[in-house]
Coordinates of C-alpha atoms and ligand atoms in Angstrom, one line a residue:
M1 CA -0.3 -0.2 0.0
P2 CA 1.4 3.4 -0.8
Y3 CA 2.6 5.8 1.6
G4 CA 0.2 8.7 2.9
E5 CA 2.6 11.7 4.1
L6 CA 1.2 11.2 7.4
D7 CA 2.2 7.4 7.4
L8 CA 5.4 8.3 6.6
I9 CA 5.9 10.7 9.4
R10 CA 4.2 8.0 12.1
E11 CA 7.1 6.0 10.7
I12 CA 10.0 8.0 11.1
R13 CA 8.4 9.4 14.5
R14 CA 7.9 5.7 15.8
K15 CA 11.2 5.7 17.3
S16 CA 12.5 9.5 17.4
L17 CA 10.3 10.3 20.3
R18 CA 12.9 10.4 22.8
N19 CA 14.2 13.7 23.7
S20 CA 17.8 14.7 25.4
E21 CA 19.5 17.1 27.1
F22 CA 20.2 18.9 24.2
V23 CA 16.9 18.2 22.0
R24 CA 14.4 19.8 24.7
F25 CA 11.7 19.1 22.0
G26 CA 12.0 17.1 18.8
I27 CA 9.6 16.0 16.2
G28 CA 6.1 17.2 16.8
D29 CA 6.2 20.8 17.0
D30 CA 6.8 23.8 14.5
A31 CA 10.2 23.8 15.0
A32 CA 12.8 21.6 17.4
V33 CA 14.2 23.3 20.4
L34 CA 18.0 22.5 21.1
R35 CA 19.8 23.9 23.8
P36 CA 23.9 23.8 24.0
R37 CA 25.9 23.5 27.4
K38 CA 27.4 26.5 28.5
G39 CA 31.0 26.7 26.7
E40 CA 30.2 24.7 23.5
D41 CA 30.0 25.7 20.1
L42 CA 27.8 24.0 17.6
V43 CA 29.0 22.3 14.8
I44 CA 26.3 21.5 11.6
T45 CA 26.8 19.5 8.5
T46 CA 24.1 18.9 5.4
D47 CA 24.4 15.8 3.2
F48 CA 22.3 14.7 0.5
S49 CA 21.9 11.1 -0.5
L50 CA 20.7 11.0 -4.0
E51 CA 19.1 8.1 -5.6
D52 CA 21.6 7.0 -8.5
V53 CA 24.2 9.1 -7.5
H54 CA 25.1 8.3 -3.8
F55 CA 22.9 5.0 -3.3
A56 CA 21.1 3.0 -6.6
D57 CA 19.3 0.0 -6.9
F58 CA 22.0 -2.4 -6.1
H59 CA 22.3 -1.0 -2.3
P60 CA 20.3 -2.6 0.2
P61 CA 18.1 0.3 1.1
F62 CA 19.2 -0.3 5.0
A63 CA 22.3 0.3 4.3
A64 CA 21.3 3.6 1.8
G65 CA 19.6 4.8 5.2
Y66 CA 22.9 3.7 7.4
R67 CA 25.4 5.6 5.1
C68 CA 22.9 8.6 4.8
L69 CA 23.1 9.3 8.2
A70 CA 26.7 8.1 8.8
R71 CA 28.4 10.4 6.5
G72 CA 26.8 13.2 8.3
L73 CA 28.2 12.0 11.6
S74 CA 32.0 11.7 9.9
D75 CA 31.7 15.2 9.1
V76 CA 31.0 15.7 12.9
A77 CA 33.8 13.6 14.0
A78 CA 36.2 15.7 11.9
M79 CA 35.7 18.7 13.7
G80 CA 36.1 16.7 16.9
G81 CA 32.6 16.9 17.8
R82 CA 30.0 15.2 19.9
P83 CA 27.1 14.4 17.6
L84 CA 23.5 15.3 19.4
A85 CA 20.7 15.8 16.5
A86 CA 19.8 14.8 13.2
F87 CA 17.2 16.4 10.9
L88 CA 16.1 14.3 7.7
S89 CA 14.1 16.0 4.8
L90 CA 13.0 12.9 2.5
A91 CA 11.3 13.0 -0.9
L92 CA 10.2 9.7 -2.1
S93 CA 10.1 8.6 -5.8
P94 CA 7.0 7.3 -6.9
A95 CA 8.6 3.7 -6.4
W96 CA 9.6 4.2 -3.2
A97 CA 6.2 5.4 -2.0
E98 CA 4.3 2.3 -3.7
D99 CA 7.0 -0.2 -2.0
R100 CA 7.1 0.4 1.9
T101 CA 9.7 -2.1 2.7
K102 CA 12.2 0.1 0.9
T103 CA 11.5 2.9 3.2
R104 CA 10.9 1.3 6.4
E105 CA 14.2 -0.3 5.6
F106 CA 16.1 2.9 4.9
L107 CA 14.6 4.6 8.1
R108 CA 15.6 1.4 9.7
G109 CA 19.4 2.0 8.5
L110 CA 19.0 5.4 9.7
H111 CA 17.8 4.7 13.0
V112 CA 20.3 1.9 13.8
V113 CA 23.2 4.4 13.7
A114 CA 21.4 7.1 15.4
D115 CA 21.0 4.6 18.2
Q116 CA 24.9 3.5 18.1
F117 CA 25.7 7.1 18.6
G118 CA 23.3 8.4 20.4
V119 CA 21.5 10.7 17.8
V120 CA 18.4 12.0 18.3
L121 CA 16.1 12.8 15.1
A122 CA 14.7 15.9 16.2
G123 CA 12.9 16.8 12.7
G124 CA 12.7 16.6 9.2
D125 CA 10.1 17.1 6.3
T126 CA 8.7 14.4 3.7
A127 CA 7.3 15.0 0.2
G128 CA 6.8 13.3 -2.9
A129 CA 9.8 13.5 -5.1
P130 CA 8.9 15.3 -8.5
G131 CA 10.8 13.0 -10.6
K132 CA 11.6 9.2 -10.3
H133 CA 14.5 9.1 -8.0
T134 CA 14.3 9.4 -4.3
V135 CA 16.2 12.4 -2.4
A136 CA 17.2 12.6 1.3
D137 CA 18.8 15.6 2.8
I138 CA 20.5 14.7 6.4
I139 CA 21.5 17.8 8.9
V140 CA 23.7 16.5 11.8
V141 CA 23.9 19.0 14.5
G142 CA 27.0 18.3 17.1
A143 CA 28.8 20.4 19.9
V144 CA 32.5 21.1 20.4
P145 CA 33.8 22.8 23.4
W146 CA 34.0 26.8 22.6
G147 CA 36.6 27.5 20.1
K148 CA 38.2 24.0 20.1
A149 CA 36.9 22.9 16.6
L150 CA 39.2 20.8 14.5
L151 CA 39.5 22.6 11.5
R152 CA 41.8 22.1 8.2
S153 CA 43.6 25.3 8.5
G154 CA 46.0 24.5 11.4
A155 CA 48.6 22.4 9.8
R156 CA 52.2 23.7 9.9
P157 CA 55.2 22.5 8.5
G158 CA 57.1 19.9 10.2
D159 CA 53.8 18.0 11.5
G160 CA 53.3 14.6 11.1
I161 CA 50.4 13.3 8.7
Y162 CA 48.2 10.7 10.1
V163 CA 45.1 8.5 8.8
T164 CA 42.7 6.2 11.0
G165 CA 41.6 2.7 9.8
R166 CA 42.5 1.5 6.5
L167 CA 41.9 3.1 3.2
G168 CA 40.6 1.6 -0.4
G169 CA 38.0 -0.5 1.3
A170 CA 35.4 1.2 0.4
A171 CA 36.2 1.5 -3.3
S172 CA 37.1 -2.2 -3.6
E173 CA 33.9 -3.1 -1.7
F174 CA 32.0 -0.8 -4.1
E175 CA 33.2 -2.7 -7.1
A176 CA 32.4 -6.6 -5.4
L177 CA 29.0 -5.2 -4.8
L178 CA 28.7 -3.6 -8.5
A179 CA 29.8 -7.4 -9.6
N180 CA 27.6 -9.2 -7.0
P181 CA 24.7 -7.3 -5.6
E182 CA 23.2 -10.4 -4.3
A183 CA 26.3 -11.2 -1.9
F184 CA 25.7 -8.0 0.2
R185 CA 21.8 -8.5 0.6
R186 CA 22.4 -9.4 3.9
A187 CA 25.4 -7.2 5.1
K188 CA 25.3 -5.8 8.5
P189 CA 27.1 -2.9 10.2
D190 CA 29.4 -4.8 11.8
G191 CA 32.8 -3.0 10.7
M192 CA 33.6 -5.2 7.9
H193 CA 31.7 -3.1 5.2
P194 CA 33.6 0.1 4.4
H195 CA 31.2 1.1 1.7
L196 CA 27.9 -0.2 3.0
F197 CA 28.3 0.8 6.3
P198 CA 31.2 3.4 7.0
Q199 CA 31.9 3.6 10.4
P200 CA 32.2 7.6 11.6
R201 CA 35.5 8.2 14.2
I202 CA 33.5 9.9 16.5
A203 CA 35.5 8.8 19.5
V204 CA 38.6 9.1 17.9
G205 CA 37.9 12.6 17.0
L206 CA 37.0 13.7 20.7
R207 CA 40.4 12.4 21.4
L208 CA 42.0 14.6 18.6
L209 CA 40.6 17.6 20.5
R210 CA 43.7 17.5 22.4
L211 CA 46.3 16.2 19.7
A212 CA 45.7 17.6 15.9
S213 CA 46.4 20.9 14.5
A214 CA 44.1 20.0 11.7
C215 CA 41.7 17.2 10.4
M216 CA 39.2 16.4 8.2
D217 CA 37.6 13.5 7.0
V218 CA 38.3 11.1 3.9
S219 CA 35.1 11.6 1.7
D220 CA 36.7 12.1 -1.5
G221 CA 39.9 10.3 -1.3
L222 CA 43.6 10.9 0.4
S223 CA 45.1 12.8 -2.8
T224 CA 42.2 14.9 -3.1
D225 CA 41.2 15.5 0.4
L226 CA 45.0 16.3 1.4
H227 CA 44.8 18.8 -1.2
H228 CA 42.0 20.2 0.4
L229 CA 43.9 20.2 3.8
C230 CA 46.9 21.7 2.4
E231 CA 45.2 24.5 0.7
A232 CA 43.1 25.3 3.8
S233 CA 46.4 25.5 5.6
G234 CA 48.5 27.4 3.2
V235 CA 51.2 24.2 3.2
G236 CA 52.5 21.6 1.3
A237 CA 52.8 17.5 2.0
R238 CA 54.8 14.8 1.4
I239 CA 53.5 11.4 2.0
H240 CA 55.1 7.8 1.6
A241 CA 53.6 5.0 -0.4
D242 CA 54.7 2.3 1.4
V243 CA 53.3 3.1 4.6
V244 CA 49.4 4.0 3.3
P245 CA 47.3 1.5 5.5
L246 CA 45.6 -0.7 2.6
A247 CA 42.2 -2.2 3.4
P248 CA 42.0 -5.9 3.0
H249 CA 41.7 -6.5 -1.1
S250 CA 42.4 -3.0 -1.7
T251 CA 45.4 -1.3 -4.2
L252 CA 47.1 1.7 -3.7
D253 CA 45.5 3.4 -6.2
Q254 CA 41.9 2.6 -4.6
A255 CA 43.6 4.0 -1.3
L256 CA 44.5 7.3 -2.7
H257 CA 41.9 8.2 -5.1
G258 CA 39.0 5.9 -4.3
G259 CA 37.0 8.0 -1.6
E260 CA 34.3 7.1 0.4
D261 CA 36.3 5.7 3.3
Y262 CA 35.3 8.1 5.8
E263 CA 38.5 7.8 8.1
L264 CA 40.0 10.8 9.5
L265 CA 43.0 12.3 8.1
F266 CA 44.7 14.7 10.4
T267 CA 48.0 16.6 11.3
S268 CA 49.9 16.9 14.5
R269 CA 53.0 18.0 15.9
R270 CA 52.5 15.9 19.2
S271 CA 53.4 12.6 19.7
V272 CA 50.3 10.3 18.7
P273 CA 49.4 6.7 19.8
R274 CA 49.5 4.2 17.5
R275 CA 45.8 3.4 18.5
I276 CA 43.2 5.6 19.6
S277 CA 39.8 4.4 21.1
G278 CA 40.5 1.1 19.5
V279 CA 41.2 2.4 15.9
E280 CA 44.5 2.2 14.4
V281 CA 46.6 5.5 13.7
T282 CA 49.0 5.5 10.7
K283 CA 51.5 8.4 9.9
I284 CA 51.7 8.4 6.4
G285 CA 54.0 11.4 5.9
I286 CA 54.7 15.0 6.9
V287 CA 53.5 18.7 6.7
T288 CA 56.0 21.0 4.3
E289 CA 56.7 24.4 3.4
G290 CA 55.5 25.8 0.1
K291 CA 52.4 24.4 -1.7
K292 CA 53.8 20.9 -3.3
V293 CA 51.8 17.7 -2.3
S294 CA 53.8 14.9 -3.0
L295 CA 54.1 11.2 -2.9
V296 CA 57.3 8.9 -2.1
Q297 CA 57.5 5.7 -4.1
N298 CA 60.3 3.4 -4.6
G299 CA 62.6 6.3 -3.6
H300 CA 61.0 8.5 -6.1
E301 CA 59.3 11.5 -5.1
R302 CA 56.5 12.8 -7.6
R303 CA 53.9 15.1 -7.7
L304 CA 50.3 13.7 -6.1
R305 CA 47.5 15.1 -8.4
P306 CA 44.3 15.1 -6.5
G307 CA 42.6 12.1 -8.6
G308 CA 39.6 11.4 -5.8
W309 CA 35.8 10.9 -6.6
Q310 CA 33.4 13.3 -8.6
H311 CA 30.6 11.0 -8.1
L312 CA 31.4 7.6 -7.2
I313 CA 28.4 5.8 -8.8
S314 CA 28.2 7.9 -11.8
Q315 CA 31.9 7.8 -12.2
N316 CA 31.8 4.0 -12.5
R317 CA 28.9 3.6 -15.1
Ligands
MG1 MG1 34.0 16.1 5.4

């Protein structure tokens, strides 16, 4: 049976009624009422999840919903934020409005990651999409200690360059998914599925408040994101190919340019532990003077061009 708007809102509200210290009033009034603690700044990020751009037919809708919020949470992690509330605007395609299981699974995925990170779904909007694609837009609100948000602009020559976890896994899993979607129908958010269920590094980001000089998440690929960070900081970088941590089954090319790993890329002039909150941390290079971003491989240093994703799915079609 097709969805009416009221049904959809009821479905979204079903698991979103609780409030929190931060969300004084969530869904159910004209607007949400949020109350940050004294001495905190808010960090706010917004991310589209567009059908046929960020997810497609071959994605289980549960994973599409999970990724929708996980991507926003990763941006909050990159700022060193505590995630507090999310807002979802959802426009259903005719196919999704007809098929309740798709929408229900999408919302279930979103609620699973919200529960995992203690985020309250505090509002949103629903509509029928004017075209044939489902459109979701997620806003995530987090808090950081006043004036302490981790920015891209704080890297200085001599700082070490670090990444969390392993890179290239999202790109290699995406290829495997394209080749055989059936094999991923029952995939779970168990930390083994970097493309379908990326794990936002919230706990690491909180620890980096005291350690990092600059930070961002690796969403567009290391090569591209490192350029973003260097540009914002007015510095260059030299990284070493043989220490870039590769995810299982992935290549150096996927690790450098694949994108969507949602790990953290940060710089620090302090001594950085090799594990933070259970996540491995690898030093991959050093911040340099000037603007050049380079890769040392087999003893040769060459310019590392930004080769990251534009749009993973459209690019691969
Ligand atoms: Mg980001």
